Amino acid sequence: MLRPLVAAAVVAASFAVPTATAQEQPPPPQPAVTALVRGMSLEHKVAQLFVTHLNGQAADEVHPGNQRDFGVGTPAEVVAKYQPGGVIYFNNSSRDNIDTPRQIAALSNGLQRAGRIPLAVSTDQEMGLVTRIGAPATQFPGNMALGASRRTQDAEQAAAITARELRAMGINQNFAPDADVNSNPANPVIGVRSYSGDPNLAAEMTAAQVRGYQQRFLSPTAVSAAAKHFPGHGDTDEDSHTTLPRVDRTVEQWRELDAPPFRAAIAAGVDSIMTAHIRVPRIDPSGEPATLSKPALDLLRRELGYDGVVITDSLAMAGVRQLHSDAEIPVLALKAGVDQLLMPVDLGLAIDSVVAAVRSGELTEQRIDQSVLRVLRMKFLRGMLTSPYVDEDKVDSSVGAPENVAAAKAITDHTVTAVRNEALPLPTKPTAALVTGWGETSTRALAEALGGTALPTGSTPTEAQIAAAVQGAGSADVVVVLTNGLSAQPAQQTLLTRLLATGKPVIAVAVQNPYDVAHTAAPNWLATYSHGVGSMESVAKVITGEVKPNGKLPVAVPGPTPYPFGHGVSW
């Protein structure tokens, strides 16, 4: 068992590592960590490079998904069998690991007890659109909303609060922030996950969130951050979950448009950088996805001078599986320069393939040691080795604490953008507001905040729903219409046009991508970049004049009625 060796190593190392801020240069790998690697078998070293999914909400829960995927029953047995370096939590129906904060903390502790070396316990808590852990955890708007605020202090505070709550639940690695520059309005997978279409604004916000997540070395309230998706997923019109997108950037264009946020993340001391499953032929003519491309990762290692952990995006995604088998992919990723391998389809096959590649000479054991040292160094510097367990009795008072929720409300109030305005703020609070359009939760949250009536119509309103909304407008003193994907949904445009024709005051609100505002000339257009309850409460405050719309467009909006980057009106 390696637990005693781990304990001795980290105690020795604790005398050698000074407390430092995330911006400071970390110390070189500690001799104790090197000694730890020397005491590991090849199989155990290889396993440390993998981060796997699990099925179930308790460490000892027998789940059929674990039998199917791993040949054992419980999450703890998966960890005991394979000894991976990390695990990742999800909140979907097939791999649902998330229920309550206390449950998550208990799951984390149970998994840590099953590991010989403490685990990196991870999730994707980007905020906004990609949020794995909902309320009572404190909820923030996503990156583009923060970019609209232009307030780096808000971005840093949101990340620090998120880190503190994640760590209380035993999660010590967050796959955030998204450092992509969303330069393509048709991007189906990034969009509002990006701070901006401007590389400099995206860079400032990325650095701020890295500082917030990581705080200082060995902090018990920090998490390891991962800037993603290198070399940049912002100029695609395809989704790497379902295909292998192509990006036609030259190296010079990449340096100007996509590299700045990653440079900023590195300067802020980011622990890891996640690769993208995209092909960039002008960087690597072979057509390999960046995850498997040495020329692409050489830009990161050599040109940007990054020597931290490089982690793949999920190896179960179609974007990385189109050219090679599941056995070949992890070997090729390591040869390209990757360190951590996220979510292989078959964990046992992936580990065996890498071990076999070392035995055959395709990979050297020194190459494996290089990546293991990076991973263990990250674990030590973020306190994963020294403090793997959490206090389950304290988690409920830490997660969603009143001061955190108050901070989130204030931050969200800074994000709303008024793109066009003829009637706001309303002179008096409406007495009969009708809130209709996209999103049942969003329409109901905004209607409650305004004291009005909700009539959700979904993404593709039917003629009957449109007629009902028009009829409801007859008795309303103001109509608020929520949109999401307006240009691709003619029925949403019809709903808005028909409501404008009633002559009632109409306020249109783009609740996700701001590109909606170019497609219908409504007299009052607001953009929230996020459809969470908090964003709906903030937009209600803007409508009634309780707060001013301080946001500015963080992207240029093309279309029939275009708006430039930085546009926004206030009062």
Coordinates of C-alpha atoms in Angstrom, one line a residue:
M1 CA 0.0 0.0 0.0
L2 CA 1.3 3.5 -0.9
R3 CA -0.8 5.5 1.7
P4 CA 2.1 5.5 4.2
L5 CA 4.6 6.6 1.5
V6 CA 2.2 9.3 0.4
A7 CA 1.9 10.6 4.0
A8 CA 5.7 10.6 4.5
A9 CA 6.2 12.3 1.2
V10 CA 3.8 15.1 1.7
V11 CA 5.0 15.8 5.3
A12 CA 8.6 16.1 4.0
A13 CA 7.5 18.2 1.1
S14 CA 5.5 20.6 3.3
F15 CA 8.7 21.9 4.7
A16 CA 10.0 22.7 1.3
V17 CA 7.1 24.5 -0.4
P18 CA 6.4 28.1 0.6
T19 CA 2.9 29.5 0.6
A20 CA 2.5 31.4 -2.7
T21 CA -0.1 33.2 -4.7
A22 CA -1.4 31.6 -7.9
Q23 CA 0.4 34.2 -9.9
E24 CA 3.8 33.3 -8.4
Q25 CA 6.1 30.8 -10.1
P26 CA 5.6 27.4 -8.4
P27 CA 8.7 25.6 -7.0
P28 CA 10.2 22.7 -8.9
P29 CA 9.0 19.2 -8.3
Q30 CA 9.8 18.1 -4.8
P31 CA 12.2 15.2 -4.0
A32 CA 9.5 13.6 -2.0
V33 CA 7.1 13.5 -5.0
T34 CA 9.9 12.1 -7.1
A35 CA 10.5 9.4 -4.4
L36 CA 6.7 8.6 -4.5
V37 CA 6.9 8.0 -8.3
R38 CA 9.9 5.7 -7.8
G39 CA 7.9 3.6 -5.5
M40 CA 5.1 3.0 -8.0
S41 CA 4.8 0.1 -10.4
L42 CA 4.4 0.9 -14.1
E43 CA 0.8 -0.1 -14.0
H44 CA 0.1 2.2 -11.1
K45 CA 1.9 5.1 -12.7
V46 CA -0.1 4.7 -15.9
A47 CA -3.4 4.5 -13.9
Q48 CA -2.5 7.9 -12.3
L49 CA -2.8 9.5 -15.7
F50 CA -6.5 8.6 -16.1
V51 CA -9.6 10.4 -14.9
T52 CA -12.6 8.2 -15.1
H53 CA -16.4 8.6 -14.8
L54 CA -18.3 6.6 -12.2
N55 CA -21.9 5.5 -11.8
G56 CA -23.8 6.1 -8.6
Q57 CA -24.2 8.7 -5.8
A58 CA -22.6 6.7 -3.0
A59 CA -19.2 5.1 -2.8
D60 CA -20.8 1.7 -1.8
E61 CA -23.8 1.9 -4.1
V62 CA -24.2 -1.1 -6.4
H63 CA -25.0 0.4 -9.9
P64 CA -25.5 -1.6 -13.1
G65 CA -23.5 1.0 -15.0
N66 CA -20.4 0.1 -13.1
Q67 CA -20.8 -3.6 -13.9
R68 CA -21.3 -2.7 -17.5
D69 CA -18.3 -0.3 -17.7
F70 CA -15.9 -1.7 -15.2
G71 CA -16.9 -5.2 -14.2
V72 CA -17.5 -4.3 -10.6
G73 CA -20.5 -3.0 -8.7
T74 CA -19.7 0.2 -6.8
P75 CA -17.8 3.4 -7.4
A76 CA -15.4 2.5 -4.6
E77 CA -14.7 -0.8 -6.2
V78 CA -13.9 1.0 -9.5
V79 CA -11.3 3.1 -7.7
A80 CA -9.9 0.1 -5.8
K81 CA -9.7 -2.0 -9.0
Y82 CA -8.0 0.5 -11.3
Q83 CA -6.4 3.1 -8.9
P84 CA -7.0 6.0 -11.3
G85 CA -5.5 9.4 -10.7
G86 CA -8.9 11.0 -10.7
V87 CA -12.6 10.8 -11.1
I88 CA -15.2 13.1 -12.6
Y89 CA -18.7 13.8 -11.4
F90 CA -21.8 14.3 -13.6
N91 CA -25.4 15.2 -13.1
N92 CA -27.1 13.4 -16.0
S93 CA -29.5 10.5 -15.8
S94 CA -27.0 7.8 -16.9
R95 CA -24.1 8.9 -14.8
D96 CA -25.7 10.8 -12.0
N97 CA -23.3 11.4 -9.2
I98 CA -24.9 14.5 -7.8
D99 CA -27.7 15.0 -5.4
T100 CA -27.0 17.2 -2.3
P101 CA -23.8 18.8 -1.0
R102 CA -23.6 16.4 1.9
Q103 CA -24.1 13.4 -0.4
I104 CA -21.3 14.7 -2.7
A105 CA -19.0 15.1 0.3
A106 CA -19.7 11.6 1.5
L107 CA -19.1 10.2 -2.0
S108 CA -15.8 12.0 -2.3
N109 CA -14.7 10.8 1.1
G110 CA -15.7 7.2 0.2
L111 CA -13.8 7.3 -3.0
Q112 CA -10.7 8.8 -1.4
R113 CA -10.7 5.9 1.1
A114 CA -10.5 3.4 -1.8
G115 CA -7.5 5.1 -3.4
R116 CA -3.9 4.3 -2.7
I117 CA -2.9 7.8 -3.7
P118 CA -5.4 10.6 -3.1
L119 CA -7.7 11.3 -6.1
A120 CA -8.2 14.4 -8.1
V121 CA -12.0 14.7 -7.8
S122 CA -13.2 16.8 -10.7
T123 CA -16.3 18.2 -12.3
D124 CA -17.3 20.9 -14.9
Q125 CA -18.6 23.8 -12.8
E126 CA -18.0 26.5 -15.4
M127 CA -21.0 28.5 -14.2
G128 CA -24.0 29.4 -16.4
L129 CA -24.7 27.0 -19.2
V130 CA -22.4 24.2 -17.9
T131 CA -23.2 23.8 -14.2
R132 CA -23.1 20.3 -12.8
I133 CA -24.1 21.2 -9.3
G134 CA -27.2 23.3 -8.9
A135 CA -28.8 24.9 -5.9
P136 CA -28.2 25.0 -3.0
A137 CA -24.7 25.5 -4.4
T138 CA -24.3 29.2 -5.2
Q139 CA -25.3 29.9 -8.8
F140 CA -23.6 32.4 -11.0
P141 CA -24.2 33.5 -14.6
G142 CA -21.8 32.1 -17.2
N143 CA -18.7 33.5 -18.7
M144 CA -20.2 35.7 -21.4
A145 CA -22.4 37.4 -18.8
L146 CA -19.2 38.1 -16.7
G147 CA -17.5 39.4 -19.9
A148 CA -20.4 41.8 -20.5
S149 CA -19.9 43.2 -17.0
R150 CA -16.2 43.9 -17.8
R151 CA -15.6 43.5 -14.0
T152 CA -12.6 41.2 -13.5
Q153 CA -13.1 41.5 -9.7
D154 CA -16.5 39.9 -10.1
A155 CA -15.1 37.1 -12.2
E156 CA -12.4 36.4 -9.6
Q157 CA -14.9 36.5 -6.7
A158 CA -17.3 34.2 -8.5
A159 CA -14.5 31.7 -9.0
A160 CA -13.3 32.0 -5.4
I161 CA -16.8 31.3 -4.0
T162 CA -17.3 28.4 -6.4
A163 CA -13.9 26.9 -5.5
R164 CA -14.7 27.2 -1.7
E165 CA -18.0 25.4 -2.2
L166 CA -16.5 22.7 -4.4
R167 CA -13.7 22.0 -2.0
A168 CA -16.2 21.7 0.9
M169 CA -17.8 18.9 -1.1
G170 CA -14.5 17.1 -1.7
I171 CA -14.1 18.3 -5.3
N172 CA -10.6 19.6 -5.8
Q173 CA -10.3 20.0 -9.6
N174 CA -12.6 22.1 -11.7
F175 CA -12.5 21.9 -15.5
A176 CA -12.9 25.7 -15.9
P177 CA -12.5 28.4 -17.0
D178 CA -13.4 28.2 -20.7
A179 CA -10.7 30.3 -22.4
D180 CA -12.1 30.0 -25.9
V181 CA -12.7 33.2 -27.9
N182 CA -16.1 32.9 -29.4
S183 CA -15.4 34.5 -32.8
N184 CA -18.0 32.4 -34.7
P185 CA -21.6 33.4 -33.9
A186 CA -22.7 30.0 -35.3
N187 CA -20.6 28.1 -32.7
P188 CA -22.9 25.3 -31.4
V189 CA -20.8 24.2 -28.4
I190 CA -19.0 27.3 -27.0
G191 CA -21.2 30.4 -27.4
V192 CA -22.0 31.9 -24.0
R193 CA -19.4 29.6 -22.4
S194 CA -16.8 32.1 -23.7
Y195 CA -16.2 35.4 -22.1
S196 CA -16.0 37.3 -25.3
G197 CA -15.2 37.5 -29.0
D198 CA -12.4 39.8 -28.1
P199 CA -9.2 38.0 -27.2
N200 CA -8.0 40.7 -24.8
L201 CA -11.2 40.8 -22.8
A202 CA -11.3 37.0 -22.8
A203 CA -7.7 37.0 -21.5
E204 CA -8.4 39.4 -18.7
M205 CA -11.4 37.4 -17.5
T206 CA -9.6 34.0 -17.9
A207 CA -6.7 35.2 -15.7
A208 CA -9.1 36.6 -13.1
Q209 CA -10.9 33.3 -12.8
V210 CA -7.8 31.2 -12.6
R211 CA -6.7 33.4 -9.7
G212 CA -10.1 33.0 -8.0
Y213 CA -10.2 29.2 -8.4
Q214 CA -6.6 28.5 -7.3
Q215 CA -6.0 31.3 -4.8
R216 CA -2.7 30.2 -3.2
F217 CA -0.7 27.0 -2.9
L218 CA -2.0 24.5 -0.4
S219 CA -5.1 26.5 0.2
P220 CA -7.9 24.4 1.8
T221 CA -10.5 26.4 0.0
A222 CA -9.0 26.4 -3.6
V223 CA -9.4 24.0 -6.5
S224 CA -7.1 23.2 -9.4
A225 CA -8.3 25.1 -12.5
A226 CA -8.1 24.0 -16.1
A227 CA -8.2 26.5 -19.0
K228 CA -9.9 25.0 -22.1
H229 CA -10.1 24.1 -25.0
F230 CA -6.6 24.5 -26.5
P231 CA -5.7 25.7 -29.1
G232 CA -9.1 27.3 -29.2
H233 CA -12.6 26.1 -30.0
G234 CA -14.2 29.5 -30.6
D235 CA -14.2 29.5 -34.4
T236 CA -16.1 26.4 -35.2
D237 CA -19.6 25.8 -36.4
E238 CA -19.6 22.1 -35.4
D239 CA -19.7 20.3 -32.1
S240 CA -16.7 18.1 -31.2
H241 CA -19.0 15.9 -29.1
T242 CA -20.5 14.6 -32.3
T243 CA -17.9 15.2 -35.1
L244 CA -14.3 16.5 -35.7
P245 CA -14.6 20.2 -36.3
R246 CA -12.1 22.0 -38.6
V247 CA -10.6 25.4 -37.8
D248 CA -8.9 27.2 -40.6
R249 CA -6.6 29.4 -38.5
T250 CA -3.0 30.1 -39.6
V251 CA -0.4 30.1 -36.8
E252 CA -0.3 33.9 -37.1
Q253 CA -4.1 34.2 -36.7
W254 CA -4.0 31.8 -33.8
R255 CA -1.3 33.9 -32.0
E256 CA -3.5 37.0 -32.4
L257 CA -7.0 35.6 -31.9
D258 CA -6.9 32.4 -29.8
A259 CA -3.6 32.3 -27.9
P260 CA -4.1 35.4 -25.6
P261 CA -6.4 33.8 -23.0
F262 CA -4.1 30.8 -22.7
R263 CA -1.1 33.0 -22.3
A264 CA -3.0 34.9 -19.6
A265 CA -4.0 31.6 -17.9
I266 CA -0.4 30.5 -17.9
A267 CA 0.8 33.8 -16.5
A268 CA -1.8 33.4 -13.7
G269 CA -0.3 30.0 -12.8
V270 CA -3.1 27.7 -14.2
D271 CA -2.6 24.1 -13.1
S272 CA -3.8 22.5 -16.2
I273 CA -4.9 23.2 -19.8
M274 CA -7.5 21.0 -21.6
T275 CA -7.1 20.2 -25.2
A276 CA -9.8 20.5 -27.9
H277 CA -10.9 17.7 -30.3
I278 CA -10.5 20.0 -33.3
R279 CA -8.3 19.8 -36.4
V280 CA -6.3 22.8 -37.5
P281 CA -4.8 21.9 -40.8
R282 CA -2.6 25.0 -41.1
I283 CA -1.0 24.0 -37.7
D284 CA -1.0 20.3 -38.3
P285 CA -1.6 19.2 -41.9
S286 CA -2.0 15.6 -40.8
G287 CA -5.6 16.2 -39.8
E288 CA -5.1 14.8 -36.3
P289 CA -7.3 16.4 -33.6
A290 CA -5.3 18.8 -31.4
T291 CA -5.5 16.3 -28.6
L292 CA -3.4 13.9 -30.6
S293 CA -1.3 16.5 -32.4
K294 CA 2.3 17.1 -31.4
P295 CA 2.6 20.3 -33.6
A296 CA -0.5 21.7 -31.9
L297 CA 0.7 20.8 -28.4
D298 CA 4.2 22.0 -29.2
L299 CA 2.7 25.5 -29.5
L300 CA 1.6 25.1 -25.9
R301 CA 4.8 23.6 -24.6
R302 CA 7.4 25.5 -26.6
E303 CA 5.9 28.7 -27.8
L304 CA 3.8 29.5 -24.7
G305 CA 6.4 27.8 -22.4
Y306 CA 3.8 25.8 -20.5
D307 CA 5.1 23.0 -18.3
G308 CA 2.0 22.2 -16.3
V309 CA -0.5 19.5 -16.7
V310 CA -2.2 19.0 -20.1
I311 CA -5.4 17.1 -20.0
T312 CA -7.6 15.8 -22.8
D313 CA -11.2 16.6 -23.2
S314 CA -13.3 13.5 -22.9
L315 CA -11.9 10.6 -24.9
A316 CA -15.5 9.3 -25.3
M317 CA -16.3 12.3 -27.6
A318 CA -16.7 11.6 -31.4
G319 CA -14.2 14.3 -32.2
V320 CA -11.3 12.3 -31.0
R321 CA -12.6 8.8 -32.0
Q322 CA -13.0 9.3 -35.8
L323 CA -9.4 8.4 -36.9
H324 CA -8.2 5.9 -34.3
S325 CA -9.3 3.0 -32.1
D326 CA -9.9 3.4 -28.4
A327 CA -6.8 1.5 -27.7
E328 CA -4.6 3.8 -29.8
I329 CA -6.0 7.1 -28.6
P330 CA -4.4 7.3 -25.2
V331 CA -1.0 6.2 -26.5
L332 CA -1.1 8.9 -29.3
A333 CA -2.2 11.5 -26.8
L334 CA 0.8 10.8 -24.6
K335 CA 3.1 10.8 -27.5
A336 CA 1.7 14.3 -28.5
G337 CA 2.4 15.7 -25.0
V338 CA -0.7 15.1 -22.9
D339 CA -0.5 14.2 -19.2
Q340 CA -4.0 13.5 -18.0
L341 CA -6.4 11.4 -20.0
L342 CA -10.1 12.1 -19.4
M343 CA -12.9 9.6 -19.6
P344 CA -11.7 6.8 -21.9
V345 CA -14.5 4.7 -23.2
D346 CA -12.9 1.5 -21.7
L347 CA -10.6 2.4 -18.8
G348 CA -9.1 -1.1 -18.5
L349 CA -8.3 -1.2 -22.2
A350 CA -6.8 2.3 -22.1
I351 CA -4.5 1.5 -19.2
D352 CA -3.5 -1.8 -20.7
S353 CA -2.8 -0.1 -24.1
V354 CA -0.4 2.4 -22.5
V355 CA 1.4 -0.2 -20.4
A356 CA 1.8 -2.3 -23.6
A357 CA 3.2 0.7 -25.5
V358 CA 5.8 1.1 -22.8
R359 CA 6.7 -2.6 -22.8
S360 CA 7.0 -2.6 -26.6
G361 CA 9.2 0.6 -26.6
E362 CA 6.6 2.7 -28.4
L363 CA 6.6 4.9 -25.3
T364 CA 9.4 5.2 -22.7
E365 CA 8.8 4.8 -19.0
Q366 CA 10.6 8.1 -18.6
R367 CA 7.8 9.7 -20.7
I368 CA 5.3 8.2 -18.3
D369 CA 7.3 9.4 -15.3
Q370 CA 7.3 13.0 -16.8
S371 CA 3.5 13.1 -16.8
V372 CA 3.1 11.4 -13.4
L373 CA 5.4 13.9 -11.9
R374 CA 3.3 16.8 -13.3
V375 CA 0.1 15.2 -12.0
L376 CA 1.4 14.5 -8.6
R377 CA 3.1 17.9 -8.4
M378 CA -0.3 19.5 -9.1
K379 CA -2.0 17.3 -6.5
F380 CA 0.5 18.4 -3.9
L381 CA 0.5 22.1 -4.6
R382 CA -3.3 22.2 -4.4
G383 CA -3.4 20.2 -1.2
M384 CA -5.0 17.1 -2.7
L385 CA -2.3 14.9 -1.1
T386 CA -2.3 16.6 2.3
S387 CA -6.1 17.2 2.7
P388 CA -8.0 14.6 0.6
Y389 CA -11.0 14.4 3.1
V390 CA -13.7 16.9 4.0
D391 CA -15.9 17.4 7.0
E392 CA -19.4 16.1 6.0
D393 CA -20.9 17.8 9.0
K394 CA -19.8 21.3 7.8
V395 CA -20.6 21.1 4.2
D396 CA -24.2 22.3 4.4
S397 CA -23.2 25.5 6.2
S398 CA -20.5 26.2 3.6
V399 CA -22.3 25.5 0.3
G400 CA -24.8 28.2 -0.6
A401 CA -23.9 30.3 2.5
P402 CA -26.0 33.5 2.7
E403 CA -23.0 35.7 2.0
N404 CA -22.2 33.7 -1.1
V405 CA -25.7 34.0 -2.5
A406 CA -25.7 37.8 -1.8
A407 CA -22.5 38.1 -3.7
A408 CA -23.9 36.2 -6.6
K409 CA -26.9 38.5 -6.8
A410 CA -24.7 41.6 -6.8
I411 CA -22.5 40.1 -9.5
T412 CA -25.4 39.1 -11.7
D413 CA -26.9 42.6 -11.4
H414 CA -23.8 43.9 -13.2
T415 CA -24.3 41.7 -16.3
V416 CA -27.5 42.7 -18.0
T417 CA -27.0 44.6 -21.3
A418 CA -29.6 47.0 -22.8
V419 CA -29.0 46.7 -26.5
R420 CA -32.0 48.9 -27.6
N421 CA -34.3 51.0 -25.4
E422 CA -37.3 53.2 -25.9
A423 CA -39.4 52.6 -22.8
L424 CA -37.1 51.4 -20.0
P425 CA -37.1 51.6 -17.1
L426 CA -40.9 51.3 -16.7
P427 CA -42.3 54.4 -14.9
T428 CA -44.1 52.2 -12.4
K429 CA -43.9 48.6 -11.5
P430 CA -46.2 46.6 -13.8
T431 CA -49.4 45.3 -12.3
A432 CA -50.2 42.9 -15.0
A433 CA -47.0 41.7 -16.7
L434 CA -47.1 38.8 -19.2
V435 CA -43.9 36.9 -19.5
T436 CA -43.9 34.5 -22.5
G437 CA -41.5 32.8 -24.9
W438 CA -38.6 30.4 -24.4
G439 CA -37.9 28.4 -21.2
E440 CA -40.4 27.3 -18.6
T441 CA -38.2 27.9 -15.6
S442 CA -37.0 31.2 -17.0
T443 CA -40.4 32.6 -17.8
R444 CA -41.8 31.6 -14.5
A445 CA -38.8 33.0 -12.6
L446 CA -39.1 36.4 -14.4
A447 CA -42.9 36.4 -14.0
E448 CA -42.5 35.8 -10.2
A449 CA -40.0 38.6 -10.0
L450 CA -42.3 41.0 -11.8
G451 CA -45.4 39.8 -10.0
G452 CA -46.9 38.8 -13.4
T453 CA -48.1 35.8 -15.3
A454 CA -46.0 33.2 -17.1
L455 CA -47.0 31.7 -20.4
P456 CA -44.0 29.6 -21.6
T457 CA -44.1 28.6 -25.3
G458 CA -40.8 26.7 -25.6
S459 CA -38.3 26.7 -28.5
T460 CA -40.8 26.3 -31.3
P461 CA -44.1 28.0 -30.3
T462 CA -47.2 26.5 -31.9
E463 CA -49.9 28.6 -33.6
A464 CA -52.2 27.8 -30.6
Q465 CA -49.5 29.0 -28.1
I466 CA -48.8 32.2 -30.2
A467 CA -52.6 32.9 -30.2
A468 CA -52.8 32.4 -26.5
A469 CA -49.9 34.8 -25.9
V470 CA -51.5 37.4 -28.1
Q471 CA -54.8 37.0 -26.2
G472 CA -53.0 37.2 -22.9
A473 CA -51.3 40.4 -24.0
G474 CA -54.7 42.0 -24.3
S475 CA -55.0 42.3 -20.5
A476 CA -51.3 43.0 -19.8
D477 CA -49.8 46.3 -19.2
V478 CA -46.4 45.1 -20.4
V479 CA -45.3 42.0 -22.3
V480 CA -41.8 40.4 -21.9
V481 CA -40.7 37.9 -24.5
L482 CA -37.8 35.6 -23.8
T483 CA -35.8 34.3 -26.9
N484 CA -33.2 31.7 -27.4
G485 CA -31.9 30.8 -30.9
L486 CA -34.2 33.3 -32.6
S487 CA -32.5 33.2 -36.0
A488 CA -32.9 29.4 -36.2
Q489 CA -36.5 29.4 -34.9
P490 CA -39.0 31.2 -37.2
A491 CA -41.8 30.4 -34.7
Q492 CA -40.1 32.5 -32.0
Q493 CA -39.8 35.4 -34.5
T494 CA -43.5 35.0 -35.3
L495 CA -44.4 35.1 -31.6
L496 CA -42.4 38.3 -31.1
T497 CA -43.7 40.0 -34.3
R498 CA -47.3 39.2 -33.4
L499 CA -46.9 40.5 -29.9
L500 CA -45.3 43.7 -31.2
A501 CA -48.4 44.1 -33.4
T502 CA -50.7 44.3 -30.4
G503 CA -49.5 47.8 -29.6
K504 CA -48.7 46.8 -26.0
P505 CA -45.2 47.7 -24.6
V506 CA -43.0 44.8 -25.5
I507 CA -39.6 44.0 -24.0
A508 CA -37.5 41.3 -25.7
V509 CA -34.9 39.5 -23.7
A510 CA -32.2 37.3 -25.3
V511 CA -31.6 34.8 -22.5
Q512 CA -28.6 32.9 -24.0
N513 CA -26.6 33.9 -27.1
P514 CA -26.9 37.7 -27.6
Y515 CA -27.0 37.2 -31.4
D516 CA -30.8 37.1 -31.2
V517 CA -31.0 40.9 -30.9
A518 CA -30.0 41.4 -34.6
H519 CA -33.0 39.5 -36.0
T520 CA -36.1 41.4 -34.9
A521 CA -36.3 45.2 -34.5
A522 CA -38.1 45.2 -31.2
P523 CA -37.9 48.7 -29.5
N524 CA -36.6 47.3 -26.3
W525 CA -33.9 44.5 -26.4
L526 CA -32.1 43.2 -23.3
A527 CA -29.4 40.5 -23.2
T528 CA -28.7 38.4 -20.1
Y529 CA -26.4 35.7 -21.6
S530 CA -27.8 33.3 -19.0
H531 CA -31.2 31.9 -18.4
G532 CA -30.8 31.0 -14.7
V533 CA -33.1 32.2 -12.0
G534 CA -30.6 34.8 -10.8
S535 CA -30.3 36.4 -14.3
M536 CA -34.1 36.6 -14.5
E537 CA -34.2 38.3 -11.1
S538 CA -31.6 40.8 -12.3
V539 CA -33.4 41.6 -15.6
A540 CA -36.6 42.3 -13.6
K541 CA -34.6 44.8 -11.6
V542 CA -33.5 46.5 -14.8
I543 CA -37.0 46.6 -16.2
T544 CA -38.4 48.2 -13.1
G545 CA -35.4 50.6 -12.6
E546 CA -34.0 49.1 -9.5
V547 CA -30.7 48.6 -11.1
K548 CA -29.1 50.0 -14.3
P549 CA -28.0 47.9 -17.2
N550 CA -24.3 48.1 -16.9
G551 CA -23.4 45.3 -19.3
K552 CA -21.8 46.0 -22.7
L553 CA -21.8 43.5 -25.6
P554 CA -18.8 41.2 -25.2
V555 CA -19.1 40.1 -28.9
A556 CA -20.0 41.8 -32.1
V557 CA -23.5 40.9 -33.3
P558 CA -23.9 40.5 -37.0
G559 CA -27.2 40.2 -38.8
P560 CA -30.0 42.4 -40.3
T561 CA -29.6 44.9 -37.4
P562 CA -25.9 44.5 -36.4
Y563 CA -24.4 45.8 -33.2
P564 CA -20.7 46.4 -32.5
F565 CA -18.6 44.9 -29.7
G566 CA -18.9 47.1 -26.7
H567 CA -22.4 48.4 -27.5
G568 CA -24.8 49.0 -24.7
V569 CA -27.2 51.7 -23.5
S570 CA -28.0 52.7 -19.9
W571 CA -29.9 55.4 -18.1

